[in-house]
Amino acid sequence: MCRSCSTTPPYILEAKWQRKPVDATARAKIKERLESRPPSARAVLVSMSGFTAPVRNSADFHASVVLLDHSHVAAMASGLISAEFLFHRYLAVTGQRDGSYVSLAGLLPEPDVGPPPSFLRSSAQGINGFPAIPEPGVTVTHVLTADGTWTEGEISGLAHTGGSGLLWTTMSGMLRLDAATGRSSWTSGPVLCKGSALVTPDSGTLLHNEEAVLRMTDDQVHVVGGGLKGHGWLMSGPDHTAWAFTTPEPANGMAGTR
């Protein structure tokens, strides 16, 4: 398939849906087709099963063939990013370094945040003189107060990660906080997340970003599901399952997916 327009270079795209990772033969064939195309043409090789180690190693030094795998296709199909944005980010990233493969995490918008906030232990009288008014049977205690200079994004969710750990969701990124010590740090999570994260024994850390649900493992991003437009939130289900809910319109009720 070939695509071209006045503002972007033409692309030659070939997709492979095989059980085993694609080897160097497929990459060499599509690279040969570039010889009969204009110099501005780019080749794109999509493999749903990934690529062999020699292909990945070669991609670190050669930029002639763009390599996309299952994670990139899932990101576009789920509504996480558009095809136009994917290639825009690809060109931006590879323009600063060598290579023709960029992981999904490397293509997502990079957080642009300052230092993490510092926290102070709150007094028993409350924050800024406002007392805590608990409901019957509920005890409320102020633990920490962020310094007044911290305004990094709107906080949309709070999750418990075990022990004294907390995970704050902000439009600027994910903030990890130890409530016992007051220490905080930015995570490698993407920006523009919605609602609270969900930490489960089986799935790890799940995030709702754009229209997709993402799973974070170290510095990797995996698309779990998508098509979740509007306001959404994550919830634990039976047997360590995770559920994602969304409300596209207030009058249309609630739709869920597992």
mmCIF file of C-alpha atoms in Angstrom:
data_model
loop_
_atom_site.group_PDB
_atom_site.id
_atom_site.type_symbol
_atom_site.label_atom_id
_atom_site.label_comp_id
_atom_site.label_asym_id
_atom_site.label_seq_id
_atom_site.Cartn_x
_atom_site.Cartn_y
_atom_site.Cartn_z
ATOM 1 C CA MET A 1 0.000 0.000 0.000
ATOM 2 C CA CYS A 2 1.333 3.414 -0.938
ATOM 3 C CA ARG A 3 0.165 6.675 0.584
ATOM 4 C CA SER A 4 1.202 10.209 -0.301
ATOM 5 C CA CYS A 5 0.013 13.761 0.007
ATOM 6 C CA SER A 6 1.360 17.273 -0.379
ATOM 7 C CA THR A 7 2.478 17.617 3.250
ATOM 8 C CA THR A 8 3.922 14.168 3.993
ATOM 9 C CA PRO A 9 6.323 11.895 2.118
ATOM 10 C CA PRO A 10 4.917 8.809 0.347
ATOM 11 C CA TYR A 11 4.925 5.570 2.323
ATOM 12 C CA ILE A 12 5.251 1.982 1.147
ATOM 13 C CA LEU A 13 3.642 -0.212 3.791
ATOM 14 C CA GLU A 14 3.729 -3.984 4.157
ATOM 15 C CA ALA A 15 2.007 -5.843 7.002
ATOM 16 C CA LYS A 16 2.932 -9.298 8.292
ATOM 17 C CA TRP A 17 0.619 -11.365 10.508
ATOM 18 C CA GLN A 18 2.679 -14.460 11.270
ATOM 19 C CA ARG A 19 3.234 -16.675 14.278
ATOM 20 C CA LYS A 20 6.989 -16.154 14.395
ATOM 21 C CA PRO A 21 8.874 -12.855 14.479
ATOM 22 C CA VAL A 22 9.760 -11.470 11.066
ATOM 23 C CA ASP A 23 13.378 -11.989 9.993
ATOM 24 C CA ALA A 24 15.715 -9.884 7.867
ATOM 25 C CA THR A 25 14.376 -11.279 4.573
ATOM 26 C CA ALA A 26 11.133 -9.277 4.732
ATOM 27 C CA ARG A 27 13.029 -6.141 5.681
ATOM 28 C CA ALA A 28 15.443 -6.584 2.764
ATOM 29 C CA LYS A 29 12.604 -7.041 0.241
ATOM 30 C CA ILE A 30 10.722 -3.901 1.189
ATOM 31 C CA LYS A 31 13.997 -1.980 1.273
ATOM 32 C CA GLU A 32 14.641 -3.027 -2.345
ATOM 33 C CA ARG A 33 11.315 -1.535 -3.409
ATOM 34 C CA LEU A 34 12.550 1.883 -2.306
ATOM 35 C CA GLU A 35 15.027 1.859 -5.195
ATOM 36 C CA SER A 36 12.201 2.446 -7.696
ATOM 37 C CA ARG A 37 10.577 5.156 -5.589
ATOM 38 C CA PRO A 38 11.443 8.843 -5.144
ATOM 39 C CA PRO A 39 14.178 9.621 -2.618
ATOM 40 C CA SER A 40 11.577 11.032 -0.215
ATOM 41 C CA ALA A 41 9.654 7.739 -0.012
ATOM 42 C CA ARG A 42 9.715 5.764 3.233
ATOM 43 C CA ALA A 43 9.132 2.059 3.782
ATOM 44 C CA VAL A 44 7.062 0.794 6.719
ATOM 45 C CA LEU A 45 7.164 -2.849 7.817
ATOM 46 C CA VAL A 46 4.461 -3.919 10.285
ATOM 47 C CA SER A 47 4.823 -7.251 12.077
ATOM 48 C CA MET A 48 2.177 -8.293 14.593
ATOM 49 C CA SER A 49 4.575 -10.925 15.974
ATOM 50 C CA GLY A 50 7.532 -8.575 16.260
ATOM 51 C CA PHE A 51 10.986 -8.929 14.781
ATOM 52 C CA THR A 52 13.956 -11.210 15.272
ATOM 53 C CA ALA A 53 16.970 -10.003 17.215
ATOM 54 C CA PRO A 54 19.102 -9.361 14.071
ATOM 55 C CA VAL A 55 16.362 -7.143 12.624
ATOM 56 C CA ARG A 56 16.025 -5.186 15.862
ATOM 57 C CA ASN A 57 19.798 -4.807 16.168
ATOM 58 C CA SER A 58 20.020 -3.552 12.583
ATOM 59 C CA ALA A 59 17.214 -1.079 13.244
ATOM 60 C CA ASP A 60 19.390 0.658 15.819
ATOM 61 C CA PHE A 61 21.668 1.926 13.037
ATOM 62 C CA HIS A 62 19.590 1.999 9.832
ATOM 63 C CA ALA A 63 16.640 4.341 9.295
ATOM 64 C CA SER A 64 15.489 3.294 5.824
ATOM 65 C CA VAL A 65 12.648 0.996 6.972
ATOM 66 C CA VAL A 66 10.248 2.008 9.752
ATOM 67 C CA LEU A 67 9.478 -0.966 12.017
ATOM 68 C CA LEU A 68 6.102 -1.169 13.757
ATOM 69 C CA ASP A 69 4.874 -4.057 15.906
ATOM 70 C CA HIS A 70 1.719 -5.136 17.731
ATOM 71 C CA SER A 71 2.051 -2.416 20.366
ATOM 72 C CA HIS A 72 1.936 0.366 17.745
ATOM 73 C CA VAL A 73 -1.073 -1.157 15.979
ATOM 74 C CA ALA A 74 -2.891 -1.602 19.303
ATOM 75 C CA ALA A 75 -2.186 2.027 20.208
ATOM 76 C CA MET A 76 -3.813 3.255 16.993
ATOM 77 C CA ALA A 77 -6.732 0.795 17.109
ATOM 78 C CA SER A 78 -7.540 1.577 20.758
ATOM 79 C CA GLY A 79 -7.726 5.337 20.239
ATOM 80 C CA LEU A 80 -4.599 6.048 22.262
ATOM 81 C CA ILE A 81 -2.858 7.840 19.384
ATOM 82 C CA SER A 82 -3.657 8.489 15.732
ATOM 83 C CA ALA A 83 -1.595 7.262 12.794
ATOM 84 C CA GLU A 84 -0.669 10.868 11.969
ATOM 85 C CA PHE A 85 0.560 11.495 15.501
ATOM 86 C CA LEU A 86 2.471 8.196 15.564
ATOM 87 C CA PHE A 87 4.490 9.073 12.452
ATOM 88 C CA HIS A 88 4.940 12.672 13.604
ATOM 89 C CA ARG A 89 6.459 11.449 16.862
ATOM 90 C CA TYR A 90 8.489 8.803 15.046
ATOM 91 C CA LEU A 91 10.110 11.429 12.826
ATOM 92 C CA ALA A 92 10.715 13.687 15.821
ATOM 93 C CA VAL A 93 12.387 10.937 17.867
ATOM 94 C CA THR A 94 14.476 9.394 15.080
ATOM 95 C CA GLY A 95 15.478 12.870 13.929
ATOM 96 C CA GLN A 96 17.363 13.229 17.216
ATOM 97 C CA ARG A 97 18.992 9.800 17.170
ATOM 98 C CA ASP A 98 19.786 6.925 14.819
ATOM 99 C CA GLY A 99 17.556 3.968 14.135
ATOM 100 C CA SER A 100 14.183 3.014 12.703
ATOM 101 C CA TYR A 101 12.410 1.466 15.697
ATOM 102 C CA VAL A 102 10.875 3.444 18.545
ATOM 103 C CA SER A 103 8.943 1.704 21.328
ATOM 104 C CA LEU A 104 5.403 2.787 22.098
ATOM 105 C CA ALA A 105 6.559 4.407 25.331
ATOM 106 C CA GLY A 106 9.033 6.495 23.334
ATOM 107 C CA LEU A 107 6.289 7.738 20.996
ATOM 108 C CA LEU A 108 3.873 8.953 23.666
ATOM 109 C CA PRO A 109 3.983 12.642 24.642
ATOM 110 C CA GLU A 110 6.789 13.268 27.094
ATOM 111 C CA PRO A 111 5.896 14.754 30.488
ATOM 112 C CA ASP A 112 7.010 18.353 30.817
ATOM 113 C CA VAL A 113 7.067 18.825 34.565
ATOM 114 C CA GLY A 114 9.240 20.492 37.119
ATOM 115 C CA PRO A 115 10.627 18.973 40.302
ATOM 116 C CA PRO A 116 8.192 16.854 42.315
ATOM 117 C CA PRO A 117 6.466 18.706 45.149
ATOM 118 C CA SER A 118 7.809 18.686 48.667
ATOM 119 C CA PHE A 119 5.430 17.699 51.447
ATOM 120 C CA LEU A 120 5.061 18.890 55.011
ATOM 121 C CA ARG A 121 3.365 17.072 57.846
ATOM 122 C CA SER A 122 0.000 18.644 58.530
ATOM 123 C CA SER A 123 -1.069 19.807 61.955
ATOM 124 C CA ALA A 124 -4.015 18.318 63.791
ATOM 125 C CA GLN A 125 -5.975 21.552 63.212
ATOM 126 C CA GLY A 126 -6.230 20.869 59.473
ATOM 127 C CA ILE A 127 -4.847 22.394 56.310
ATOM 128 C CA ASN A 128 -4.616 26.191 56.211
ATOM 129 C CA GLY A 129 -6.861 26.437 59.263
ATOM 130 C CA PHE A 130 -9.730 24.370 57.812
ATOM 131 C CA PRO A 131 -10.604 21.547 60.227
ATOM 132 C CA ALA A 132 -11.388 17.999 59.093
ATOM 133 C CA ILE A 133 -15.079 17.183 59.597
ATOM 134 C CA PRO A 134 -15.460 13.380 59.511
ATOM 135 C CA GLU A 135 -18.675 11.492 58.846
ATOM 136 C CA PRO A 136 -20.095 9.328 61.641
ATOM 137 C CA GLY A 137 -17.924 6.244 62.057
ATOM 138 C CA VAL A 138 -15.138 7.657 59.862
ATOM 139 C CA THR A 139 -11.874 9.073 61.185
ATOM 140 C CA VAL A 140 -10.051 11.687 59.098
ATOM 141 C CA THR A 141 -6.443 12.632 59.721
ATOM 142 C CA HIS A 142 -4.329 15.039 57.708
ATOM 143 C CA VAL A 143 -1.037 13.351 56.906
ATOM 144 C CA LEU A 144 0.847 15.561 54.456
ATOM 145 C CA THR A 145 0.452 18.923 52.781
ATOM 146 C CA ALA A 146 2.101 19.834 49.480
ATOM 147 C CA ASP A 147 3.996 23.079 49.424
ATOM 148 C CA GLY A 148 2.055 26.057 48.133
ATOM 149 C CA THR A 149 4.196 26.515 45.028
ATOM 150 C CA TRP A 150 3.245 23.161 43.508
ATOM 151 C CA THR A 151 0.670 23.559 40.718
ATOM 152 C CA GLU A 152 1.707 20.804 38.284
ATOM 153 C CA GLY A 153 -1.537 19.845 36.591
ATOM 154 C CA GLU A 154 -4.969 18.997 37.839
ATOM 155 C CA ILE A 155 -5.142 15.982 40.169
ATOM 156 C CA SER A 156 -7.772 13.574 38.841
ATOM 157 C CA GLY A 157 -7.152 10.426 40.874
ATOM 158 C CA LEU A 158 -5.456 8.742 43.810
ATOM 159 C CA ALA A 159 -4.485 5.076 44.126
ATOM 160 C CA HIS A 160 -2.969 2.974 46.915
ATOM 161 C CA THR A 161 0.098 0.988 45.832
ATOM 162 C CA GLY A 162 0.634 -0.932 49.076
ATOM 163 C CA GLY A 163 2.053 0.030 52.452
ATOM 164 C CA SER A 164 2.280 3.818 52.631
ATOM 165 C CA GLY A 165 2.605 4.256 48.870
ATOM 166 C CA LEU A 166 0.237 6.461 46.883
ATOM 167 C CA LEU A 167 -0.018 7.144 43.157
ATOM 168 C CA TRP A 168 -1.441 10.501 42.077
ATOM 169 C CA THR A 169 -2.859 10.973 38.612
ATOM 170 C CA THR A 170 -2.309 14.426 37.145
ATOM 171 C CA MET A 171 -2.653 15.792 33.630
ATOM 172 C CA SER A 172 1.104 16.393 33.700
ATOM 173 C CA GLY A 173 2.084 12.834 34.650
ATOM 174 C CA MET A 174 1.974 10.259 37.433
ATOM 175 C CA LEU A 175 3.346 11.167 40.855
ATOM 176 C CA ARG A 176 4.473 8.498 43.327
ATOM 177 C CA LEU A 177 4.321 9.477 47.001
ATOM 178 C CA ASP A 178 5.379 7.752 50.214
ATOM 179 C CA ALA A 179 2.947 9.005 52.836
ATOM 180 C CA ALA A 180 5.198 7.845 55.681
ATOM 181 C CA THR A 181 8.223 9.877 54.611
ATOM 182 C CA GLY A 182 6.737 12.584 52.396
ATOM 183 C CA ARG A 183 9.090 11.705 49.552
ATOM 184 C CA SER A 184 7.684 12.045 46.034
ATOM 185 C CA SER A 185 8.903 11.381 42.491
ATOM 186 C CA TRP A 186 7.549 11.424 38.969
ATOM 187 C CA THR A 187 6.997 8.028 37.383
ATOM 188 C CA SER A 188 7.645 7.031 33.775
ATOM 189 C CA GLY A 189 3.899 7.001 33.119
ATOM 190 C CA PRO A 190 2.420 9.010 30.233
ATOM 191 C CA VAL A 191 0.678 12.363 30.454
ATOM 192 C CA LEU A 192 -3.044 13.102 30.038
ATOM 193 C CA CYS A 193 -4.216 10.207 32.213
ATOM 194 C CA LYS A 194 -7.761 10.201 33.606
ATOM 195 C CA GLY A 195 -9.020 9.174 37.035
ATOM 196 C CA SER A 196 -7.264 6.928 39.517
ATOM 197 C CA ALA A 197 -4.739 4.291 38.542
ATOM 198 C CA LEU A 198 -5.446 0.674 39.489
ATOM 199 C CA VAL A 199 -2.750 -1.519 41.037
ATOM 200 C CA THR A 200 -3.502 -5.259 40.902
ATOM 201 C CA PRO A 201 -1.382 -8.347 41.713
ATOM 202 C CA ASP A 202 -1.901 -9.836 38.238
ATOM 203 C CA SER A 203 -2.015 -6.827 35.883
ATOM 204 C CA GLY A 204 0.377 -4.430 37.597
ATOM 205 C CA THR A 205 -0.416 -0.718 37.271
ATOM 206 C CA LEU A 206 -3.300 0.137 34.934
ATOM 207 C CA LEU A 207 -3.966 3.658 33.651
ATOM 208 C CA HIS A 208 -6.774 5.244 31.641
ATOM 209 C CA ASN A 209 -5.208 7.410 28.934
ATOM 210 C CA GLU A 210 -7.184 9.014 26.110
ATOM 211 C CA GLU A 211 -9.527 6.200 24.938
ATOM 212 C CA ALA A 212 -7.255 3.342 26.034
ATOM 213 C CA VAL A 213 -6.380 1.388 29.167
ATOM 214 C CA LEU A 214 -2.617 0.968 29.567
ATOM 215 C CA ARG A 215 -0.510 -1.359 31.687
ATOM 216 C CA MET A 216 2.788 0.019 32.958
ATOM 217 C CA THR A 217 5.722 -2.326 33.599
ATOM 218 C CA ASP A 218 8.985 -0.564 34.377
ATOM 219 C CA ASP A 219 9.437 1.834 31.428
ATOM 220 C CA GLN A 220 7.225 -0.149 29.031
ATOM 221 C CA VAL A 221 3.648 0.635 27.988
ATOM 222 C CA HIS A 222 1.182 -2.069 26.931
ATOM 223 C CA VAL A 223 -2.309 -1.403 25.557
ATOM 224 C CA VAL A 224 -4.903 -3.535 27.362
ATOM 225 C CA GLY A 225 -8.089 -2.210 25.729
ATOM 226 C CA GLY A 226 -9.580 0.808 24.037
ATOM 227 C CA GLY A 227 -12.602 2.614 22.695
ATOM 228 C CA LEU A 228 -13.362 4.148 26.101
ATOM 229 C CA LYS A 229 -14.472 7.641 25.188
ATOM 230 C CA GLY A 230 -15.575 10.238 27.675
ATOM 231 C CA HIS A 231 -15.117 10.081 31.442
ATOM 232 C CA GLY A 232 -13.858 6.706 32.649
ATOM 233 C CA TRP A 233 -12.540 4.964 35.707
ATOM 234 C CA LEU A 234 -10.946 1.670 36.699
ATOM 235 C CA MET A 235 -12.189 -0.722 39.360
ATOM 236 C CA SER A 236 -11.075 -4.027 40.854
ATOM 237 C CA GLY A 237 -13.286 -7.032 40.154
ATOM 238 C CA PRO A 238 -13.524 -10.568 41.565
ATOM 239 C CA ASP A 239 -10.514 -12.917 41.331
ATOM 240 C CA HIS A 240 -8.062 -10.041 40.774
ATOM 241 C CA THR A 241 -9.789 -8.956 37.545
ATOM 242 C CA ALA A 242 -9.743 -5.332 36.423
ATOM 243 C CA TRP A 243 -12.738 -3.461 35.003
ATOM 244 C CA ALA A 244 -12.863 -0.219 33.040
ATOM 245 C CA PHE A 245 -16.036 1.889 32.974
ATOM 246 C CA THR A 246 -16.897 4.904 30.886
ATOM 247 C CA THR A 247 -19.767 7.381 30.636
ATOM 248 C CA PRO A 248 -19.742 8.895 27.116
ATOM 249 C CA GLU A 249 -22.739 11.125 27.870
ATOM 250 C CA PRO A 250 -24.387 11.816 31.242
ATOM 251 C CA ALA A 251 -27.806 10.790 29.896
ATOM 252 C CA ASN A 252 -26.671 7.567 28.266
ATOM 253 C CA GLY A 253 -25.919 5.564 31.393
ATOM 254 C CA MET A 254 -22.754 3.547 31.871
ATOM 255 C CA ALA A 255 -20.891 1.054 29.705
ATOM 256 C CA GLY A 256 -18.243 -1.348 31.000
ATOM 257 C CA THR A 257 -15.565 -3.631 29.659
ATOM 258 C CA ARG A 258 -13.358 -6.211 31.287
#
